[in-house]
């Protein structure tokens, strides 16, 4: 109290609160001119930086960015809410509608289409980003995106139902998820020209792309308000 109001007789216009309440809220601290002395005042959290990664599962540059920049940055920022990540596995694929059913062709062949769908179904089943992102990191950093799901689940998310993920990949849900990712990719403005294609806070520019690939952590820290 003495440090807050030396002499105890100090009053401020608009401050009708006893000294022991001056740090009870930002508004009271401001009214009583005690902000600099209220170290425990909590500040409202800023909105997280929104990052969307449009990629394809077997693209070497995509894998490098996801493993070395995106996953590392996410780990360093845990458990804060500074960064919100959306993953869209589709990339340079093409879709065609044949007799009412969607078919996909991928830049690196059928194996990449399968990898894209595995990761889309994994996200669909897990729901929680903190659950599925380590599994995707494991897939993308390992020897095979399409053959290591069992091992990656055992290490990072043993609670997930492998059967449900397999059923998604082999059924209509997986196709619907890939069609949704195709729509998201086709709606990009400006249209994507390559992958990985990085969108930050709803925008893509050459400068943001270069900064994200050079040091994503530095970029996020610069943008976070």
PDB file of C-alpha atoms in Angstrom:
ATOM      1  CA  UNK A   1       0.000   0.000   0.000  1.00  0.00           C
ATOM      2  CA  UNK A   2       2.773   2.407   0.876  1.00  0.00           C
ATOM      3  CA  UNK A   3       4.397   1.868  -2.501  1.00  0.00           C
ATOM      4  CA  UNK A   4       1.122   2.409  -4.289  1.00  0.00           C
ATOM      5  CA  UNK A   5      -0.008   5.456  -2.339  1.00  0.00           C
ATOM      6  CA  UNK A   6       2.831   7.043  -0.389  1.00  0.00           C
ATOM      7  CA  UNK A   7       1.403   8.920   2.540  1.00  0.00           C
ATOM      8  CA  UNK A   8      -1.896   7.023   2.090  1.00  0.00           C
ATOM      9  CA  UNK A   9      -3.662  10.331   1.649  1.00  0.00           C
ATOM     10  CA  UNK A  10      -3.181  10.486  -2.120  1.00  0.00           C
ATOM     11  CA  UNK A  11      -6.361  10.641  -4.191  1.00  0.00           C
ATOM     12  CA  UNK A  12      -6.929  10.910  -7.944  1.00  0.00           C
ATOM     13  CA  UNK A  13      -9.932  12.356  -9.779  1.00  0.00           C
ATOM     14  CA  UNK A  14     -12.186   9.462 -10.799  1.00  0.00           C
ATOM     15  CA  UNK A  15     -10.538   7.068  -8.353  1.00  0.00           C
ATOM     16  CA  UNK A  16     -13.052   6.191  -5.648  1.00  0.00           C
ATOM     17  CA  UNK A  17     -11.393   2.918  -4.689  1.00  0.00           C
ATOM     18  CA  UNK A  18      -9.288   2.062  -1.626  1.00  0.00           C
ATOM     19  CA  UNK A  19      -5.614   1.461  -2.419  1.00  0.00           C
ATOM     20  CA  UNK A  20      -5.797  -2.283  -1.884  1.00  0.00           C
ATOM     21  CA  UNK A  21      -8.177  -2.538  -4.884  1.00  0.00           C
ATOM     22  CA  UNK A  22      -6.167  -0.442  -7.322  1.00  0.00           C
ATOM     23  CA  UNK A  23      -4.641  -3.480  -9.029  1.00  0.00           C
ATOM     24  CA  UNK A  24      -7.867  -5.475  -9.168  1.00  0.00           C
ATOM     25  CA  UNK A  25      -8.623  -4.552 -12.798  1.00  0.00           C
ATOM     26  CA  UNK A  26      -7.023  -2.612 -15.670  1.00  0.00           C
ATOM     27  CA  UNK A  27      -9.829  -0.043 -15.532  1.00  0.00           C
ATOM     28  CA  UNK A  28      -9.380   0.685 -11.822  1.00  0.00           C
ATOM     29  CA  UNK A  29      -5.597   0.804 -12.190  1.00  0.00           C
ATOM     30  CA  UNK A  30      -5.949   3.379 -14.976  1.00  0.00           C
ATOM     31  CA  UNK A  31      -8.399   5.508 -12.987  1.00  0.00           C
ATOM     32  CA  UNK A  32      -6.084   5.508  -9.986  1.00  0.00           C
ATOM     33  CA  UNK A  33      -2.924   6.042 -12.056  1.00  0.00           C
ATOM     34  CA  UNK A  34      -1.412   2.832 -10.696  1.00  0.00           C
ATOM     35  CA  UNK A  35      -0.786   0.917 -13.930  1.00  0.00           C
ATOM     36  CA  UNK A  36       3.000   1.068 -13.688  1.00  0.00           C
ATOM     37  CA  UNK A  37       2.872  -0.458 -10.198  1.00  0.00           C
ATOM     38  CA  UNK A  38       0.425  -3.273 -10.968  1.00  0.00           C
ATOM     39  CA  UNK A  39       2.690  -5.980 -12.325  1.00  0.00           C
ATOM     40  CA  UNK A  40       0.029  -8.667 -12.024  1.00  0.00           C
ATOM     41  CA  UNK A  41      -2.487  -7.030 -14.377  1.00  0.00           C
ATOM     42  CA  UNK A  42      -3.409  -9.509 -17.090  1.00  0.00           C
ATOM     43  CA  UNK A  43      -3.525  -8.243 -20.636  1.00  0.00           C
ATOM     44  CA  UNK A  44      -6.169  -9.470 -23.064  1.00  0.00           C
ATOM     45  CA  UNK A  45      -4.787 -12.086 -25.425  1.00  0.00           C
ATOM     46  CA  UNK A  46      -4.193 -10.935 -28.980  1.00  0.00           C
ATOM     47  CA  UNK A  47      -5.726 -12.854 -31.851  1.00  0.00           C
ATOM     48  CA  UNK A  48      -3.419 -15.632 -33.065  1.00  0.00           C
ATOM     49  CA  UNK A  49      -1.579 -15.359 -36.359  1.00  0.00           C
ATOM     50  CA  UNK A  50      -3.516 -17.455 -38.893  1.00  0.00           C
ATOM     51  CA  UNK A  51      -1.382 -19.582 -41.201  1.00  0.00           C
ATOM     52  CA  UNK A  52      -2.736 -21.888 -43.896  1.00  0.00           C
ATOM     53  CA  UNK A  53      -0.421 -24.321 -45.646  1.00  0.00           C
ATOM     54  CA  UNK A  54      -1.520 -25.611 -49.059  1.00  0.00           C
ATOM     55  CA  UNK A  55       0.715 -28.571 -49.836  1.00  0.00           C
ATOM     56  CA  UNK A  56       0.931 -32.100 -51.229  1.00  0.00           C
ATOM     57  CA  UNK A  57       2.179 -35.095 -49.316  1.00  0.00           C
ATOM     58  CA  UNK A  58       5.125 -36.152 -51.503  1.00  0.00           C
ATOM     59  CA  UNK A  59       6.405 -32.722 -52.569  1.00  0.00           C
ATOM     60  CA  UNK A  60      10.006 -32.412 -51.289  1.00  0.00           C
ATOM     61  CA  UNK A  61       9.767 -28.649 -50.665  1.00  0.00           C
ATOM     62  CA  UNK A  62       6.435 -29.086 -48.857  1.00  0.00           C
ATOM     63  CA  UNK A  63       7.894 -31.771 -46.625  1.00  0.00           C
ATOM     64  CA  UNK A  64      10.926 -29.667 -45.822  1.00  0.00           C
ATOM     65  CA  UNK A  65       8.838 -26.619 -44.870  1.00  0.00           C
ATOM     66  CA  UNK A  66       6.377 -28.638 -42.801  1.00  0.00           C
ATOM     67  CA  UNK A  67       9.079 -30.556 -40.931  1.00  0.00           C
ATOM     68  CA  UNK A  68      11.800 -27.939 -40.480  1.00  0.00           C
ATOM     69  CA  UNK A  69       9.853 -24.681 -40.223  1.00  0.00           C
ATOM     70  CA  UNK A  70       6.189 -25.249 -39.426  1.00  0.00           C
ATOM     71  CA  UNK A  71       6.459 -28.092 -36.922  1.00  0.00           C
ATOM     72  CA  UNK A  72       9.506 -26.584 -35.204  1.00  0.00           C
ATOM     73  CA  UNK A  73       7.827 -23.187 -34.878  1.00  0.00           C
ATOM     74  CA  UNK A  74       4.658 -24.786 -33.515  1.00  0.00           C
ATOM     75  CA  UNK A  75       6.688 -26.672 -30.891  1.00  0.00           C
ATOM     76  CA  UNK A  76       8.566 -23.550 -29.830  1.00  0.00           C
ATOM     77  CA  UNK A  77       5.328 -21.591 -29.390  1.00  0.00           C
ATOM     78  CA  UNK A  78       3.522 -24.240 -27.335  1.00  0.00           C
ATOM     79  CA  UNK A  79       1.523 -23.920 -25.116  1.00  0.00           C
ATOM     80  CA  UNK A  80       0.685 -20.365 -26.218  1.00  0.00           C
ATOM     81  CA  UNK A  81      -2.125 -19.436 -28.591  1.00  0.00           C
ATOM     82  CA  UNK A  82       0.080 -17.296 -30.817  1.00  0.00           C
ATOM     83  CA  UNK A  83      -0.290 -19.389 -33.974  1.00  0.00           C
ATOM     84  CA  UNK A  84      -3.326 -21.080 -35.548  1.00  0.00           C
ATOM     85  CA  UNK A  85      -2.484 -23.503 -38.373  1.00  0.00           C
ATOM     86  CA  UNK A  86      -4.691 -24.922 -41.123  1.00  0.00           C
ATOM     87  CA  UNK A  87      -3.340 -27.746 -43.281  1.00  0.00           C
ATOM     88  CA  UNK A  88      -4.784 -28.373 -46.752  1.00  0.00           C
ATOM     89  CA  UNK A  89      -3.255 -31.460 -48.410  1.00  0.00           C
ATOM     90  CA  UNK A  90      -4.063 -31.227 -52.127  1.00  0.00           C
ATOM     91  CA  UNK A  91      -1.531 -28.970 -53.850  1.00  0.00           C
ATOM     92  CA  UNK A  92      -1.241 -29.318 -57.623  1.00  0.00           C
ATOM     93  CA  UNK A  93      -3.705 -32.180 -57.885  1.00  0.00           C
ATOM     94  CA  UNK A  94      -6.540 -32.167 -60.404  1.00  0.00           C
ATOM     95  CA  UNK A  95     -10.044 -33.515 -59.935  1.00  0.00           C
ATOM     96  CA  UNK A  96     -12.563 -34.752 -62.484  1.00  0.00           C
ATOM     97  CA  UNK A  97     -16.157 -35.843 -62.029  1.00  0.00           C
ATOM     98  CA  UNK A  98     -16.840 -39.197 -63.638  1.00  0.00           C
ATOM     99  CA  UNK A  99     -20.443 -40.405 -63.462  1.00  0.00           C
ATOM    100  CA  UNK A 100     -21.070 -38.342 -60.365  1.00  0.00           C
ATOM    101  CA  UNK A 101     -17.933 -39.449 -58.488  1.00  0.00           C
ATOM    102  CA  UNK A 102     -14.754 -37.412 -57.990  1.00  0.00           C
ATOM    103  CA  UNK A 103     -11.426 -38.778 -59.195  1.00  0.00           C
ATOM    104  CA  UNK A 104      -8.052 -37.213 -58.464  1.00  0.00           C
ATOM    105  CA  UNK A 105      -4.718 -37.045 -60.270  1.00  0.00           C
ATOM    106  CA  UNK A 106      -1.704 -35.882 -58.273  1.00  0.00           C
ATOM    107  CA  UNK A 107       1.590 -34.357 -59.338  1.00  0.00           C
ATOM    108  CA  UNK A 108       3.635 -37.216 -57.880  1.00  0.00           C
ATOM    109  CA  UNK A 109       1.241 -39.976 -58.881  1.00  0.00           C
ATOM    110  CA  UNK A 110      -1.314 -42.209 -57.107  1.00  0.00           C
ATOM    111  CA  UNK A 111       0.935 -42.620 -54.062  1.00  0.00           C
ATOM    112  CA  UNK A 112       0.682 -38.892 -53.385  1.00  0.00           C
ATOM    113  CA  UNK A 113      -3.098 -38.938 -53.795  1.00  0.00           C
ATOM    114  CA  UNK A 114      -3.206 -41.700 -51.191  1.00  0.00           C
ATOM    115  CA  UNK A 115      -0.920 -39.728 -48.875  1.00  0.00           C
ATOM    116  CA  UNK A 116      -3.083 -36.625 -49.232  1.00  0.00           C
ATOM    117  CA  UNK A 117      -6.204 -38.615 -48.394  1.00  0.00           C
ATOM    118  CA  UNK A 118      -4.582 -40.359 -45.409  1.00  0.00           C
ATOM    119  CA  UNK A 119      -3.667 -37.004 -43.915  1.00  0.00           C
ATOM    120  CA  UNK A 120      -7.092 -35.514 -44.672  1.00  0.00           C
ATOM    121  CA  UNK A 121      -8.816 -38.492 -43.030  1.00  0.00           C
ATOM    122  CA  UNK A 122      -6.436 -38.340 -40.066  1.00  0.00           C
ATOM    123  CA  UNK A 123      -7.404 -34.700 -39.499  1.00  0.00           C
ATOM    124  CA  UNK A 124     -11.087 -35.551 -39.883  1.00  0.00           C
ATOM    125  CA  UNK A 125     -10.952 -38.349 -37.311  1.00  0.00           C
ATOM    126  CA  UNK A 126      -8.649 -36.679 -34.788  1.00  0.00           C
ATOM    127  CA  UNK A 127     -10.357 -33.257 -34.901  1.00  0.00           C
ATOM    128  CA  UNK A 128      -7.781 -31.727 -32.512  1.00  0.00           C
ATOM    129  CA  UNK A 129      -4.755 -30.113 -34.184  1.00  0.00           C
ATOM    130  CA  UNK A 130      -2.458 -30.958 -31.264  1.00  0.00           C
ATOM    131  CA  UNK A 131      -3.336 -34.621 -31.793  1.00  0.00           C
ATOM    132  CA  UNK A 132      -2.962 -34.960 -35.544  1.00  0.00           C
ATOM    133  CA  UNK A 133      -0.104 -32.569 -36.329  1.00  0.00           C
ATOM    134  CA  UNK A 134       2.611 -34.700 -34.647  1.00  0.00           C
ATOM    135  CA  UNK A 135       1.334 -37.700 -36.628  1.00  0.00           C
ATOM    136  CA  UNK A 136       1.527 -35.750 -39.897  1.00  0.00           C
ATOM    137  CA  UNK A 137       5.016 -34.577 -38.924  1.00  0.00           C
ATOM    138  CA  UNK A 138       5.964 -38.228 -38.377  1.00  0.00           C
ATOM    139  CA  UNK A 139       4.569 -39.229 -41.771  1.00  0.00           C
ATOM    140  CA  UNK A 140       6.216 -36.366 -43.651  1.00  0.00           C
ATOM    141  CA  UNK A 141       9.602 -36.760 -41.960  1.00  0.00           C
ATOM    142  CA  UNK A 142       9.724 -40.549 -42.331  1.00  0.00           C
ATOM    143  CA  UNK A 143      10.591 -42.929 -45.110  1.00  0.00           C
ATOM    144  CA  UNK A 144       7.030 -43.365 -46.413  1.00  0.00           C
ATOM    145  CA  UNK A 145       3.981 -41.137 -46.039  1.00  0.00           C
ATOM    146  CA  UNK A 146       1.629 -43.960 -47.029  1.00  0.00           C
ATOM    147  CA  UNK A 147       3.182 -46.917 -45.180  1.00  0.00           C
ATOM    148  CA  UNK A 148       4.108 -45.472 -41.784  1.00  0.00           C
ATOM    149  CA  UNK A 149       0.661 -44.517 -40.456  1.00  0.00           C
ATOM    150  CA  UNK A 150       0.493 -47.448 -38.044  1.00  0.00           C
ATOM    151  CA  UNK A 151       3.907 -46.720 -36.558  1.00  0.00           C
ATOM    152  CA  UNK A 152       3.284 -42.961 -36.319  1.00  0.00           C
ATOM    153  CA  UNK A 153      -0.061 -43.507 -34.602  1.00  0.00           C
ATOM    154  CA  UNK A 154       1.524 -45.851 -32.081  1.00  0.00           C
ATOM    155  CA  UNK A 155       4.051 -43.205 -31.105  1.00  0.00           C
ATOM    156  CA  UNK A 156       2.011 -39.989 -31.256  1.00  0.00           C
ATOM    157  CA  UNK A 157      -1.705 -40.835 -31.088  1.00  0.00           C
ATOM    158  CA  UNK A 158      -2.374 -44.420 -29.961  1.00  0.00           C
ATOM    159  CA  UNK A 159      -5.897 -43.428 -28.914  1.00  0.00           C
ATOM    160  CA  UNK A 160      -7.013 -42.880 -32.506  1.00  0.00           C
ATOM    161  CA  UNK A 161      -9.014 -45.639 -34.204  1.00  0.00           C
ATOM    162  CA  UNK A 162      -6.956 -46.911 -37.129  1.00  0.00           C
ATOM    163  CA  UNK A 163      -9.984 -48.711 -38.560  1.00  0.00           C
ATOM    164  CA  UNK A 164     -11.978 -45.494 -38.818  1.00  0.00           C
ATOM    165  CA  UNK A 165      -9.105 -43.750 -40.600  1.00  0.00           C
ATOM    166  CA  UNK A 166      -8.801 -46.670 -43.052  1.00  0.00           C
ATOM    167  CA  UNK A 167     -12.553 -46.668 -43.671  1.00  0.00           C
ATOM    168  CA  UNK A 168     -12.408 -42.942 -44.381  1.00  0.00           C
ATOM    169  CA  UNK A 169      -9.564 -43.396 -46.871  1.00  0.00           C
ATOM    170  CA  UNK A 170     -11.345 -46.232 -48.663  1.00  0.00           C
ATOM    171  CA  UNK A 171     -14.820 -44.717 -48.651  1.00  0.00           C
ATOM    172  CA  UNK A 172     -16.928 -41.745 -49.608  1.00  0.00           C
ATOM    173  CA  UNK A 173     -15.794 -39.569 -46.685  1.00  0.00           C
ATOM    174  CA  UNK A 174     -12.216 -39.498 -47.939  1.00  0.00           C
ATOM    175  CA  UNK A 175     -13.374 -38.513 -51.426  1.00  0.00           C
ATOM    176  CA  UNK A 176     -15.558 -35.739 -49.973  1.00  0.00           C
ATOM    177  CA  UNK A 177     -12.642 -34.436 -47.903  1.00  0.00           C
ATOM    178  CA  UNK A 178     -10.379 -34.322 -50.939  1.00  0.00           C
ATOM    179  CA  UNK A 179     -13.065 -32.546 -52.972  1.00  0.00           C
ATOM    180  CA  UNK A 180     -13.347 -29.978 -50.159  1.00  0.00           C
ATOM    181  CA  UNK A 181      -9.570 -29.468 -50.206  1.00  0.00           C
ATOM    182  CA  UNK A 182      -9.740 -29.056 -53.984  1.00  0.00           C
ATOM    183  CA  UNK A 183     -12.353 -26.323 -53.559  1.00  0.00           C
ATOM    184  CA  UNK A 184     -10.266 -24.537 -50.930  1.00  0.00           C
ATOM    185  CA  UNK A 185      -7.214 -24.684 -53.181  1.00  0.00           C
ATOM    186  CA  UNK A 186      -9.096 -23.521 -56.278  1.00  0.00           C
ATOM    187  CA  UNK A 187     -10.551 -20.584 -54.326  1.00  0.00           C
ATOM    188  CA  UNK A 188      -7.126 -19.133 -53.490  1.00  0.00           C
ATOM    189  CA  UNK A 189      -6.714 -15.488 -54.436  1.00  0.00           C
ATOM    190  CA  UNK A 190      -4.234 -15.039 -55.970  1.00  0.00           C
ATOM    191  CA  UNK A 191      -4.353 -18.563 -57.454  1.00  0.00           C
ATOM    192  CA  UNK A 192      -1.525 -20.774 -56.259  1.00  0.00           C
ATOM    193  CA  UNK A 193       1.373 -21.178 -58.674  1.00  0.00           C
ATOM    194  CA  UNK A 194       3.457 -23.710 -56.738  1.00  0.00           C
ATOM    195  CA  UNK A 195       3.612 -25.587 -53.453  1.00  0.00           C
ATOM    196  CA  UNK A 196       4.084 -25.126 -50.613  1.00  0.00           C
ATOM    197  CA  UNK A 197       1.741 -22.139 -50.862  1.00  0.00           C
ATOM    198  CA  UNK A 198       1.615 -20.182 -47.621  1.00  0.00           C
ATOM    199  CA  UNK A 199      -1.242 -17.865 -46.638  1.00  0.00           C
ATOM    200  CA  UNK A 200      -0.766 -15.663 -43.557  1.00  0.00           C
ATOM    201  CA  UNK A 201      -3.713 -13.833 -42.009  1.00  0.00           C
ATOM    202  CA  UNK A 202      -5.691 -14.425 -45.200  1.00  0.00           C
ATOM    203  CA  UNK A 203      -2.994 -13.044 -47.522  1.00  0.00           C
ATOM    204  CA  UNK A 204      -0.366 -14.489 -49.814  1.00  0.00           C
ATOM    205  CA  UNK A 205       2.474 -12.340 -51.117  1.00  0.00           C
ATOM    206  CA  UNK A 206       5.929 -13.206 -52.396  1.00  0.00           C
ATOM    207  CA  UNK A 207       7.387 -11.365 -49.419  1.00  0.00           C
ATOM    208  CA  UNK A 208       5.350 -13.324 -46.850  1.00  0.00           C
ATOM    209  CA  UNK A 209       6.227 -16.591 -48.606  1.00  0.00           C
ATOM    210  CA  UNK A 210       9.954 -15.784 -48.595  1.00  0.00           C
ATOM    211  CA  UNK A 211       9.897 -14.692 -44.952  1.00  0.00           C
ATOM    212  CA  UNK A 212       7.992 -17.799 -43.867  1.00  0.00           C
ATOM    213  CA  UNK A 213      10.401 -20.116 -45.649  1.00  0.00           C
ATOM    214  CA  UNK A 214      13.476 -18.284 -44.327  1.00  0.00           C
ATOM    215  CA  UNK A 215      12.371 -18.116 -40.678  1.00  0.00           C
ATOM    216  CA  UNK A 216       8.750 -18.784 -39.831  1.00  0.00           C
ATOM    217  CA  UNK A 217       9.293 -18.159 -36.118  1.00  0.00           C
ATOM    218  CA  UNK A 218      10.671 -14.681 -36.779  1.00  0.00           C
ATOM    219  CA  UNK A 219       7.741 -13.857 -39.069  1.00  0.00           C
ATOM    220  CA  UNK A 220       5.124 -15.024 -36.560  1.00  0.00           C
ATOM    221  CA  UNK A 221       6.759 -13.051 -33.762  1.00  0.00           C
ATOM    222  CA  UNK A 222       6.803  -9.937 -35.940  1.00  0.00           C
ATOM    223  CA  UNK A 223       3.126 -10.298 -36.844  1.00  0.00           C
ATOM    224  CA  UNK A 224       1.730 -11.236 -33.438  1.00  0.00           C
ATOM    225  CA  UNK A 225       0.151  -8.191 -31.821  1.00  0.00           C
TER     226      UNK A 225
END
